[in-house]
């Protein structure tokens, strides 16, 4: 999967324009890189399309500990979206990540997140196209 396919899939899943989908994808990957440990962020980056890798590199070896509401708020600010749209976008990005990277790699990332993140990063939920 290349960057255009990744962002196109995000756009389709959350009903955003390609530009909004790109912004929410970049914001979600950057925020995820802050939340998970640096080594795991680098491993995730290695599994992403080359054009998206820079967004997934963490700045610290130890991830920040913050809840889902803070995660969505950060994405909302970075992508210039209202929180509800940002949450839809975050869910879409995690859905596409689940499809784009190998199951073990995705599971390793999600394992670093508290249970409340299951609302956006569920490993077992079927794909649901949002209508907007």
N, CA, C and O of each residue as an XYZ file, in Angstrom:
528
protein
N       0.849     -1.177      0.000
C       0.000      0.000      0.000
C       0.894      1.239      0.000
O       1.804      1.352      0.821
N       0.631      2.167     -0.923
C       1.409      3.404     -0.945
C       0.632      4.508     -0.217
O      -0.481      4.285      0.258
N       1.228      5.691     -0.138
C       0.621      6.796      0.604
C      -0.756      7.155      0.040
O      -1.697      7.351      0.809
N      -0.892      7.243     -1.271
C      -2.170      7.623     -1.866
C      -3.260      6.599     -1.542
O      -4.397      6.975     -1.254
N      -2.924      5.319     -1.586
C      -3.898      4.284     -1.234
C      -4.272      4.373      0.238
O      -5.443      4.238      0.594
N      -3.282      4.601      1.093
C      -3.520      4.713      2.530
C      -4.479      5.868      2.800
O      -5.504      5.687      3.459
N      -4.150      7.043      2.297
C      -4.972      8.235      2.545
C      -6.331      8.104      1.856
O      -7.343      8.543      2.400
N      -6.361      7.511      0.677
C      -7.634      7.270      0.009
C      -8.543      6.361      0.820
O      -9.755      6.574      0.877
N      -7.963      5.356      1.443
C      -8.743      4.458      2.298
C      -9.258      5.186      3.535
O     -10.400      4.981      3.946
N      -8.429      6.028      4.124
C      -8.871      6.825      5.277
C     -10.026      7.724      4.852
O     -11.042      7.799      5.543
N      -9.876      8.406      3.721
C     -10.925      9.317      3.237
C     -12.245      8.573      3.029
O     -13.307      9.054      3.426
N     -12.170      7.422      2.416
C     -13.380      6.635      2.155
C     -14.038      6.195      3.451
O     -15.261      6.257      3.580
N     -13.252      5.759      4.393
C     -13.803      5.220      5.634
C     -14.429      6.279      6.536
O     -15.326      5.969      7.320
N     -13.973      7.510      6.435
C     -14.535      8.538      7.333
C     -15.238      9.660      6.582
O     -15.675     10.632      7.197
N     -15.354      9.542      5.266
C     -16.094     10.520      4.495
C     -15.452     11.891      4.440
O     -16.153     12.902      4.395
N     -14.124     11.938      4.444
C     -13.397     13.206      4.365
C     -12.841     13.409      2.964
O     -12.716     12.466      2.182
N     -12.514     14.651      2.669
C     -11.812     14.942      1.420
C     -10.404     14.359      1.521
O      -9.928     14.090      2.624
N      -9.738     14.162      0.398
C      -8.353     13.670      0.460
C      -7.446     14.584      1.288
O      -6.550     14.102      1.981
N      -7.670     15.880      1.220
C      -6.842     16.818      1.986
C      -7.068     16.651      3.483
O      -6.115     16.623      4.263
N      -8.353     16.537      3.888
C      -8.653     16.322      5.300
C      -8.126     14.966      5.768
O      -7.602     14.845      6.875
N      -8.270     13.953      4.919
C      -7.782     12.620      5.275
C      -6.268     12.622      5.444
O      -5.746     11.963      6.343
N      -5.563     13.352      4.595
C      -4.107     13.458      4.742
C      -3.769     14.147      6.058
O      -2.879     13.700      6.781
N      -4.469     15.227      6.370
C      -4.197     15.957      7.617
C      -4.473     15.088      8.830
O      -3.673     15.076      9.765
N      -5.583     14.360      8.844
C      -5.897     13.519      9.999
C      -4.950     12.323     10.076
O      -4.620     11.871     11.173
N      -4.513     11.810      8.943
C      -3.543     10.708      8.951
C      -2.219     11.169      9.544
O      -1.664     10.507     10.421
N      -1.720     12.291      9.070
C      -0.448     12.811      9.592
C      -0.565     13.112     11.084
O       0.332     12.781     11.860
N      -1.674     13.744     11.484
C      -1.872     14.103     12.895
C      -1.990     12.858     13.775
O      -1.440     12.819     14.875
N      -2.703     11.850     13.294
C      -2.868     10.620     14.077
C      -1.536      9.898     14.238
O      -1.201      9.451     15.335
N      -0.775      9.780     13.153
C       0.523      9.104     13.247
C       1.477      9.854     14.171
O       2.202      9.231     14.947
N       1.486     11.179     14.097
C       2.363     11.975     14.963
C       1.957     11.828     16.426
O       2.814     11.703     17.301
N       0.662     11.841     16.689
C       0.179     11.709     18.065
C       0.426     10.298     18.582
O       0.795     10.118     19.743
N       0.228      9.306     17.738
C       0.517      7.927     18.134
C       1.995      7.766     18.467
O       2.343      7.080     19.427
N       2.861      8.392     17.685
C       4.307      8.316     17.945
C       4.658      8.940     19.298
O       5.608      8.508     19.950
N       3.904      9.944     19.718
C       4.125     10.534     21.044
C       3.652      9.602     22.152
O       4.211      9.591     23.249
N       2.622      8.827     21.856
C       1.961      8.002     22.883
C       2.666      6.674     23.126
O       2.658      6.176     24.252
N       3.281      6.087     22.091
C       3.930      4.782     22.248
C       5.437      4.960     22.415
O       5.983      6.028     22.139
N       6.089      3.910     22.867
C       7.536      3.958     23.060
C       8.263      4.160     21.735
O       7.783      3.737     20.683
N       9.409      4.802     21.792
C      10.174      5.153     20.596
C      10.527      3.976     19.711
O      10.438      4.073     18.487
N      10.924      2.877     20.306
C      11.275      1.698     19.519
C      10.081      1.159     18.749
O      10.207      0.756     17.593
N       8.930      1.155     19.392
C       7.718      0.688     18.722
C       7.295      1.662     17.624
O       6.809      1.244     16.573
N       7.481      2.962     17.868
C       7.171      3.967     16.842
C       8.058      3.761     15.616
O       7.585      3.851     14.483
N       9.333      3.487     15.839
C      10.237      3.235     14.705
C       9.847      1.967     13.956
O       9.890      1.929     12.726
N       9.465      0.924     14.703
C       9.018     -0.313     14.052
C       7.771     -0.066     13.204
O       7.658     -0.575     12.089
N       6.838      0.720     13.744
C       5.639      1.051     12.979
C       6.009      1.846     11.729
O       5.512      1.565     10.639
N       6.869      2.824     11.889
C       7.278      3.657     10.752
C       7.869      2.801      9.637
O       7.619      3.050      8.458
N       8.644      1.805     10.009
C       9.253      0.918      9.010
C       8.213      0.128      8.212
O       8.496     -0.321      7.101
N       7.022     -0.042      8.767
C       5.961     -0.812      8.104
C       5.039      0.060      7.252
O       4.191     -0.456      6.524
N       5.204      1.364      7.343
C       4.323      2.301      6.637
C       4.855      2.651      5.253
O       6.036      2.456      4.967
N       3.973      3.173      4.390
C       4.473      3.700      3.114
C       5.541      4.757      3.382
O       5.437      5.528      4.336
N       6.549      4.783      2.549
C       7.703      5.648      2.779
C       7.324      7.103      3.054
O       7.920      7.738      3.924
N       6.353      7.634      2.335
C       5.978      9.044      2.488
C       5.320      9.341      3.836
O       5.217     10.506      4.221
N       4.872      8.311      4.559
C       4.234      8.518      5.861
C       5.155      8.225      7.034
O       4.804      8.512      8.178
N       6.308      7.668      6.774
C       7.197      7.221      7.857
C       7.618      8.327      8.795
O       7.675      8.112     10.006
N       7.914      9.498      8.278
C       8.406     10.593      9.119
C       7.400     10.986     10.195
O       7.794     11.432     11.273
N       6.125     10.831      9.922
C       5.095     11.216     10.901
C       5.032     10.256     12.071
O       4.579     10.637     13.151
N       5.471      9.027     11.888
C       5.337      8.002     12.914
C       6.560      7.859     13.814
O       6.548      7.040     14.733
N       7.612      8.636     13.571
C       8.795      8.533     14.424
C       8.567      9.287     15.717
O       8.203     10.462     15.697
N       8.777      8.623     16.839
C       8.616      9.255     18.143
C       9.845     10.053     18.516
O      10.964      9.724     18.122
N       9.624     11.100     19.276
C      10.718     11.946     19.705
C      11.370     11.483     20.990
O      12.391     12.032     21.406
N      10.789     10.476     21.623
C      11.278     10.024     22.920
C      11.250      8.504     22.970
O      10.415      7.869     22.326
N      12.144      7.938     23.720
C      12.147      6.483     23.897
C      10.980      6.028     24.769
O      10.507      4.898     24.641
N      10.521      6.902     25.645
C       9.403      6.579     26.513
C       8.199      7.388     26.060
O       8.238      8.619     26.045
N       7.150      6.707     25.699
C       5.949      7.395     25.238
C       5.269      8.149     26.365
O       5.344      7.763     27.531
N       4.603      9.232     25.991
C       3.805      9.983     26.961
C       2.574      9.159     27.318
O       2.058      8.402     26.497
N       2.121      9.315     28.526
C       0.917      8.592     28.945
C      -0.244      9.578     28.978
O      -0.303     10.458     29.838
N      -1.161      9.422     28.034
C      -2.364     10.243     28.010
C      -3.507      9.420     27.447
O      -3.303      8.478     26.681
N      -4.714      9.798     27.845
C      -5.894      9.054     27.468
C      -6.392      9.377     26.073
O      -5.826     10.206     25.360
N      -7.458      8.702     25.710
C      -8.032      8.836     24.379
C      -8.546     10.245     24.122
O      -8.409     10.752     23.009
N      -9.132     10.887     25.124
C      -9.643     12.249     24.923
C      -8.520     13.215     24.561
O      -8.692     14.070     23.692
N      -7.382     13.083     25.216
C      -6.228     13.937     24.902
C      -5.708     13.600     23.514
O      -5.352     14.496     22.749
N      -5.662     12.313     23.184
C      -5.216     11.882     21.859
C      -6.073     12.552     20.782
O      -5.550     13.146     19.840
N      -7.380     12.448     20.933
C      -8.295     13.026     19.940
C      -8.155     14.551     19.908
O      -8.199     15.154     18.836
N      -7.989     15.170     21.070
C      -7.821     16.633     21.114
C      -6.560     17.060     20.370
O      -6.572     18.064     19.658
N      -5.483     16.315     20.526
C      -4.250     16.643     19.807
C      -4.433     16.491     18.303
O      -3.996     17.341     17.528
N      -5.075     15.416     17.900
C      -5.326     15.210     16.477
C      -6.239     16.318     15.954
O      -6.008     16.853     14.870
N      -7.255     16.656     16.708
C      -8.185     17.711     16.320
C      -7.445     19.021     16.067
O      -7.678     19.686     15.057
N      -6.562     19.386     16.976
C      -5.792     20.622     16.812
C      -4.835     20.571     15.639
O      -4.725     21.532     14.877
N      -4.146     19.461     15.493
C      -3.165     19.332     14.406
C      -3.816     19.283     13.032
O      -3.275     19.814     12.063
N      -4.976     18.646     12.950
C      -5.646     18.478     11.659
C      -6.684     19.570     11.406
O      -7.301     19.608     10.341
N      -6.875     20.447     12.370
C      -7.852     21.534     12.261
C      -9.251     20.987     11.964
O      -9.925     21.420     11.030
N      -9.665     20.022     12.788
C     -10.984     19.405     12.679
C     -11.681     19.492     14.023
O     -11.020     19.547     15.060
N     -13.009     19.505     14.021
C     -13.709     19.458     15.302
C     -13.469     18.072     15.910
O     -13.172     17.122     15.185
N     -13.597     17.952     17.230
C     -13.257     16.684     17.896
C     -14.016     15.463     17.382
O     -13.445     14.376     17.304
N     -15.288     15.621     17.033
C     -16.049     14.471     16.537
C     -15.494     13.974     15.200
O     -15.329     12.771     14.998
N     -15.212     14.899     14.300
C     -14.620     14.517     13.003
C     -13.219     13.942     13.208
O     -12.824     12.990     12.534
N     -12.473     14.530     14.144
C     -11.131     14.015     14.426
C     -11.204     12.583     14.937
O     -10.394     11.743     14.545
N     -12.160     12.301     15.804
C     -12.303     10.944     16.336
C     -12.646      9.960     15.216
O     -12.108      8.853     15.175
N     -13.543     10.362     14.305
C     -13.851      9.513     13.146
C     -12.590      9.264     12.325
O     -12.347      8.150     11.861
N     -11.795     10.315     12.153
C     -10.560     10.188     11.394
C      -9.555      9.282     12.074
O      -8.912      8.461     11.420
N      -9.416      9.425     13.383
C      -8.499      8.565     14.141
C      -8.916      7.104     13.983
O      -8.075      6.235     13.757
N     -10.205      6.841     14.102
C     -10.694      5.471     13.944
C     -10.374      4.949     12.547
O      -9.939      3.808     12.392
N     -10.589      5.783     11.531
C     -10.298      5.373     10.162
C      -8.811      5.087      9.973
O      -8.449      4.114      9.311
N      -7.950      5.922     10.545
C      -6.505      5.702     10.418
C      -6.118      4.375     11.077
O      -5.350      3.602     10.505
N      -6.643      4.107     12.271
C      -6.341      2.826     12.916
C      -6.883      1.661     12.088
O      -6.231      0.622     11.986
N      -8.074      1.823     11.494
C      -8.615      0.764     10.624
C      -7.661      0.480      9.462
O      -7.375     -0.675      9.150
N      -7.177      1.544      8.828
C      -6.283      1.377      7.687
C      -4.930      0.824      8.141
O      -4.337     -0.006      7.452
N      -4.448      1.276      9.283
C      -3.203      0.705      9.825
C      -3.339     -0.796     10.007
O      -2.435     -1.556      9.659
N      -4.467     -1.218     10.552
C      -4.698     -2.647     10.787
C      -4.603     -3.427      9.483
O      -4.105     -4.553      9.459
N      -5.093     -2.809      8.378
C      -5.028     -3.469      7.077
C      -3.654     -3.345      6.414
O      -3.252     -4.223      5.652
N      -2.939     -2.261      6.702
C      -1.698     -1.949      5.983
C      -0.463     -2.623      6.561
O       0.484     -2.904      5.827
N      -0.457     -2.885      7.852
C       0.720     -3.506      8.466
C       0.367     -4.935      8.869
O      -0.805     -5.304      8.949
N       1.386     -5.713      9.114
C       1.146     -7.101      9.482
C       0.445     -7.171     10.844
O       0.598     -6.265     11.662
N      -0.320     -8.234     11.090
C      -1.089     -8.336     12.332
C      -0.240     -8.243     13.598
O      -0.670     -7.647     14.585
N       0.939     -8.817     13.581
C       1.804     -8.756     14.760
C       2.252     -7.321     15.022
O       2.250     -6.867     16.166
N       2.630     -6.615     13.975
C       3.054     -5.222     14.129
C       1.940     -4.349     14.667
O       2.168     -3.512     15.540
N       0.732     -4.540     14.148
C      -0.408     -3.766     14.637
C      -0.695     -4.115     16.100
O      -0.929     -3.225     16.918
N      -0.676     -5.384     16.422
C      -0.929     -5.825     17.798
C       0.110     -5.247     18.754
O      -0.227     -4.879     19.879
N       1.370     -5.163     18.321
C       2.418     -4.594     19.173
C       2.144     -3.127     19.490
O       2.373     -2.674     20.612
N       1.657     -2.394     18.505
C       1.331     -0.975     18.716
C       0.157     -0.850     19.672
O       0.230     -0.116     20.657
N      -0.920     -1.559     19.386
C      -2.142     -1.455     20.178
C      -1.916     -1.938     21.614
O      -2.562     -1.450     22.542
N      -1.011     -2.883     21.797
C      -0.726     -3.389     23.139
C      -0.170     -2.302     24.057
O      -0.255     -2.430     25.279
N       0.390     -1.247     23.497
C       0.939     -0.166     24.309
C      -0.112      0.864     24.710
O       0.183      1.801     25.452
N      -1.328      0.691     24.223
C      -2.393      1.643     24.503
C      -3.334      1.077     25.561
O      -3.586     -0.128     25.583
N      -3.859      1.940     26.446
C      -4.821      1.462     27.443
C      -6.116      0.981     26.786
O      -6.374      1.261     25.615
N      -6.909      0.265     27.545
C      -8.135     -0.347     27.032
C      -9.088      0.659     26.400
O      -9.784      0.326     25.442
N      -9.131      1.882     26.918
C     -10.067      2.871     26.366
C      -9.811      3.157     24.882
O     -10.718      3.606     24.181
N      -8.604      2.908     24.401
C      -8.290      3.120     22.990
C      -8.964      2.081     22.098
O      -8.974      2.232     20.877
N      -9.523      1.037     22.689
C     -10.244      0.032     21.920
C     -11.391      0.618     21.129
O     -11.830      0.023     20.145
N     -11.887      1.782     21.543
C     -12.955      2.450     20.802
C     -12.496      2.896     19.415
O     -13.313      2.992     18.499
N     -11.213      3.167     19.251
C     -10.699      3.620     17.954
C      -9.709      2.632     17.350
O      -9.431      2.694     16.152
N      -9.180      1.736     18.150
C      -8.126      0.828     17.684
C      -8.468     -0.624     17.962
O      -7.603     -1.404     18.364
N      -9.698     -0.984     17.756
C     -10.137     -2.345     18.013
C      -9.525     -3.298     16.992
O      -9.646     -3.090     15.784
N      -8.874     -4.335     17.482
C      -8.229     -5.297     16.582
C      -9.216     -6.257     15.940
O      -8.896     -6.888     14.934
N     -10.398     -6.375     16.500
C     -11.327     -7.393     16.019
C     -12.551     -6.818     15.321
O     -13.291     -7.554     14.668
N     -12.774     -5.522     15.448
C     -13.982     -4.924     14.877
C     -13.946     -4.992     13.361
O     -12.900     -4.788     12.744
N     -15.091     -5.279     12.766
C     -15.138     -5.266     11.302
C     -15.078     -3.839     10.780
O     -15.400     -2.889     11.495
N     -14.673     -3.702      9.556
C     -14.628     -2.396      8.898
C     -16.045     -1.857      8.799
O     -16.956     -2.559      8.362
N     -16.224     -0.619      9.200
C     -17.520      0.029      9.105
C     -17.313      1.341      8.363
O     -16.563      2.201      8.826
N     -17.966      1.504      7.224
C     -17.859      2.755      6.486
C     -18.796      3.766      7.127
O     -19.990      3.513      7.288
N     -18.245      4.898      7.483
C     -19.050      5.943      8.085
C     -19.699      6.762      6.990
O     -19.106      6.962      5.929
N     -20.878      7.227      7.225
C     -21.570      8.019      6.211
C     -21.598      9.480      6.641
O     -22.226      9.832      7.640
N     -20.932     10.301      5.901
C     -20.872     11.749      6.175
C     -20.913     12.469      4.869
O     -20.875     13.699      4.840
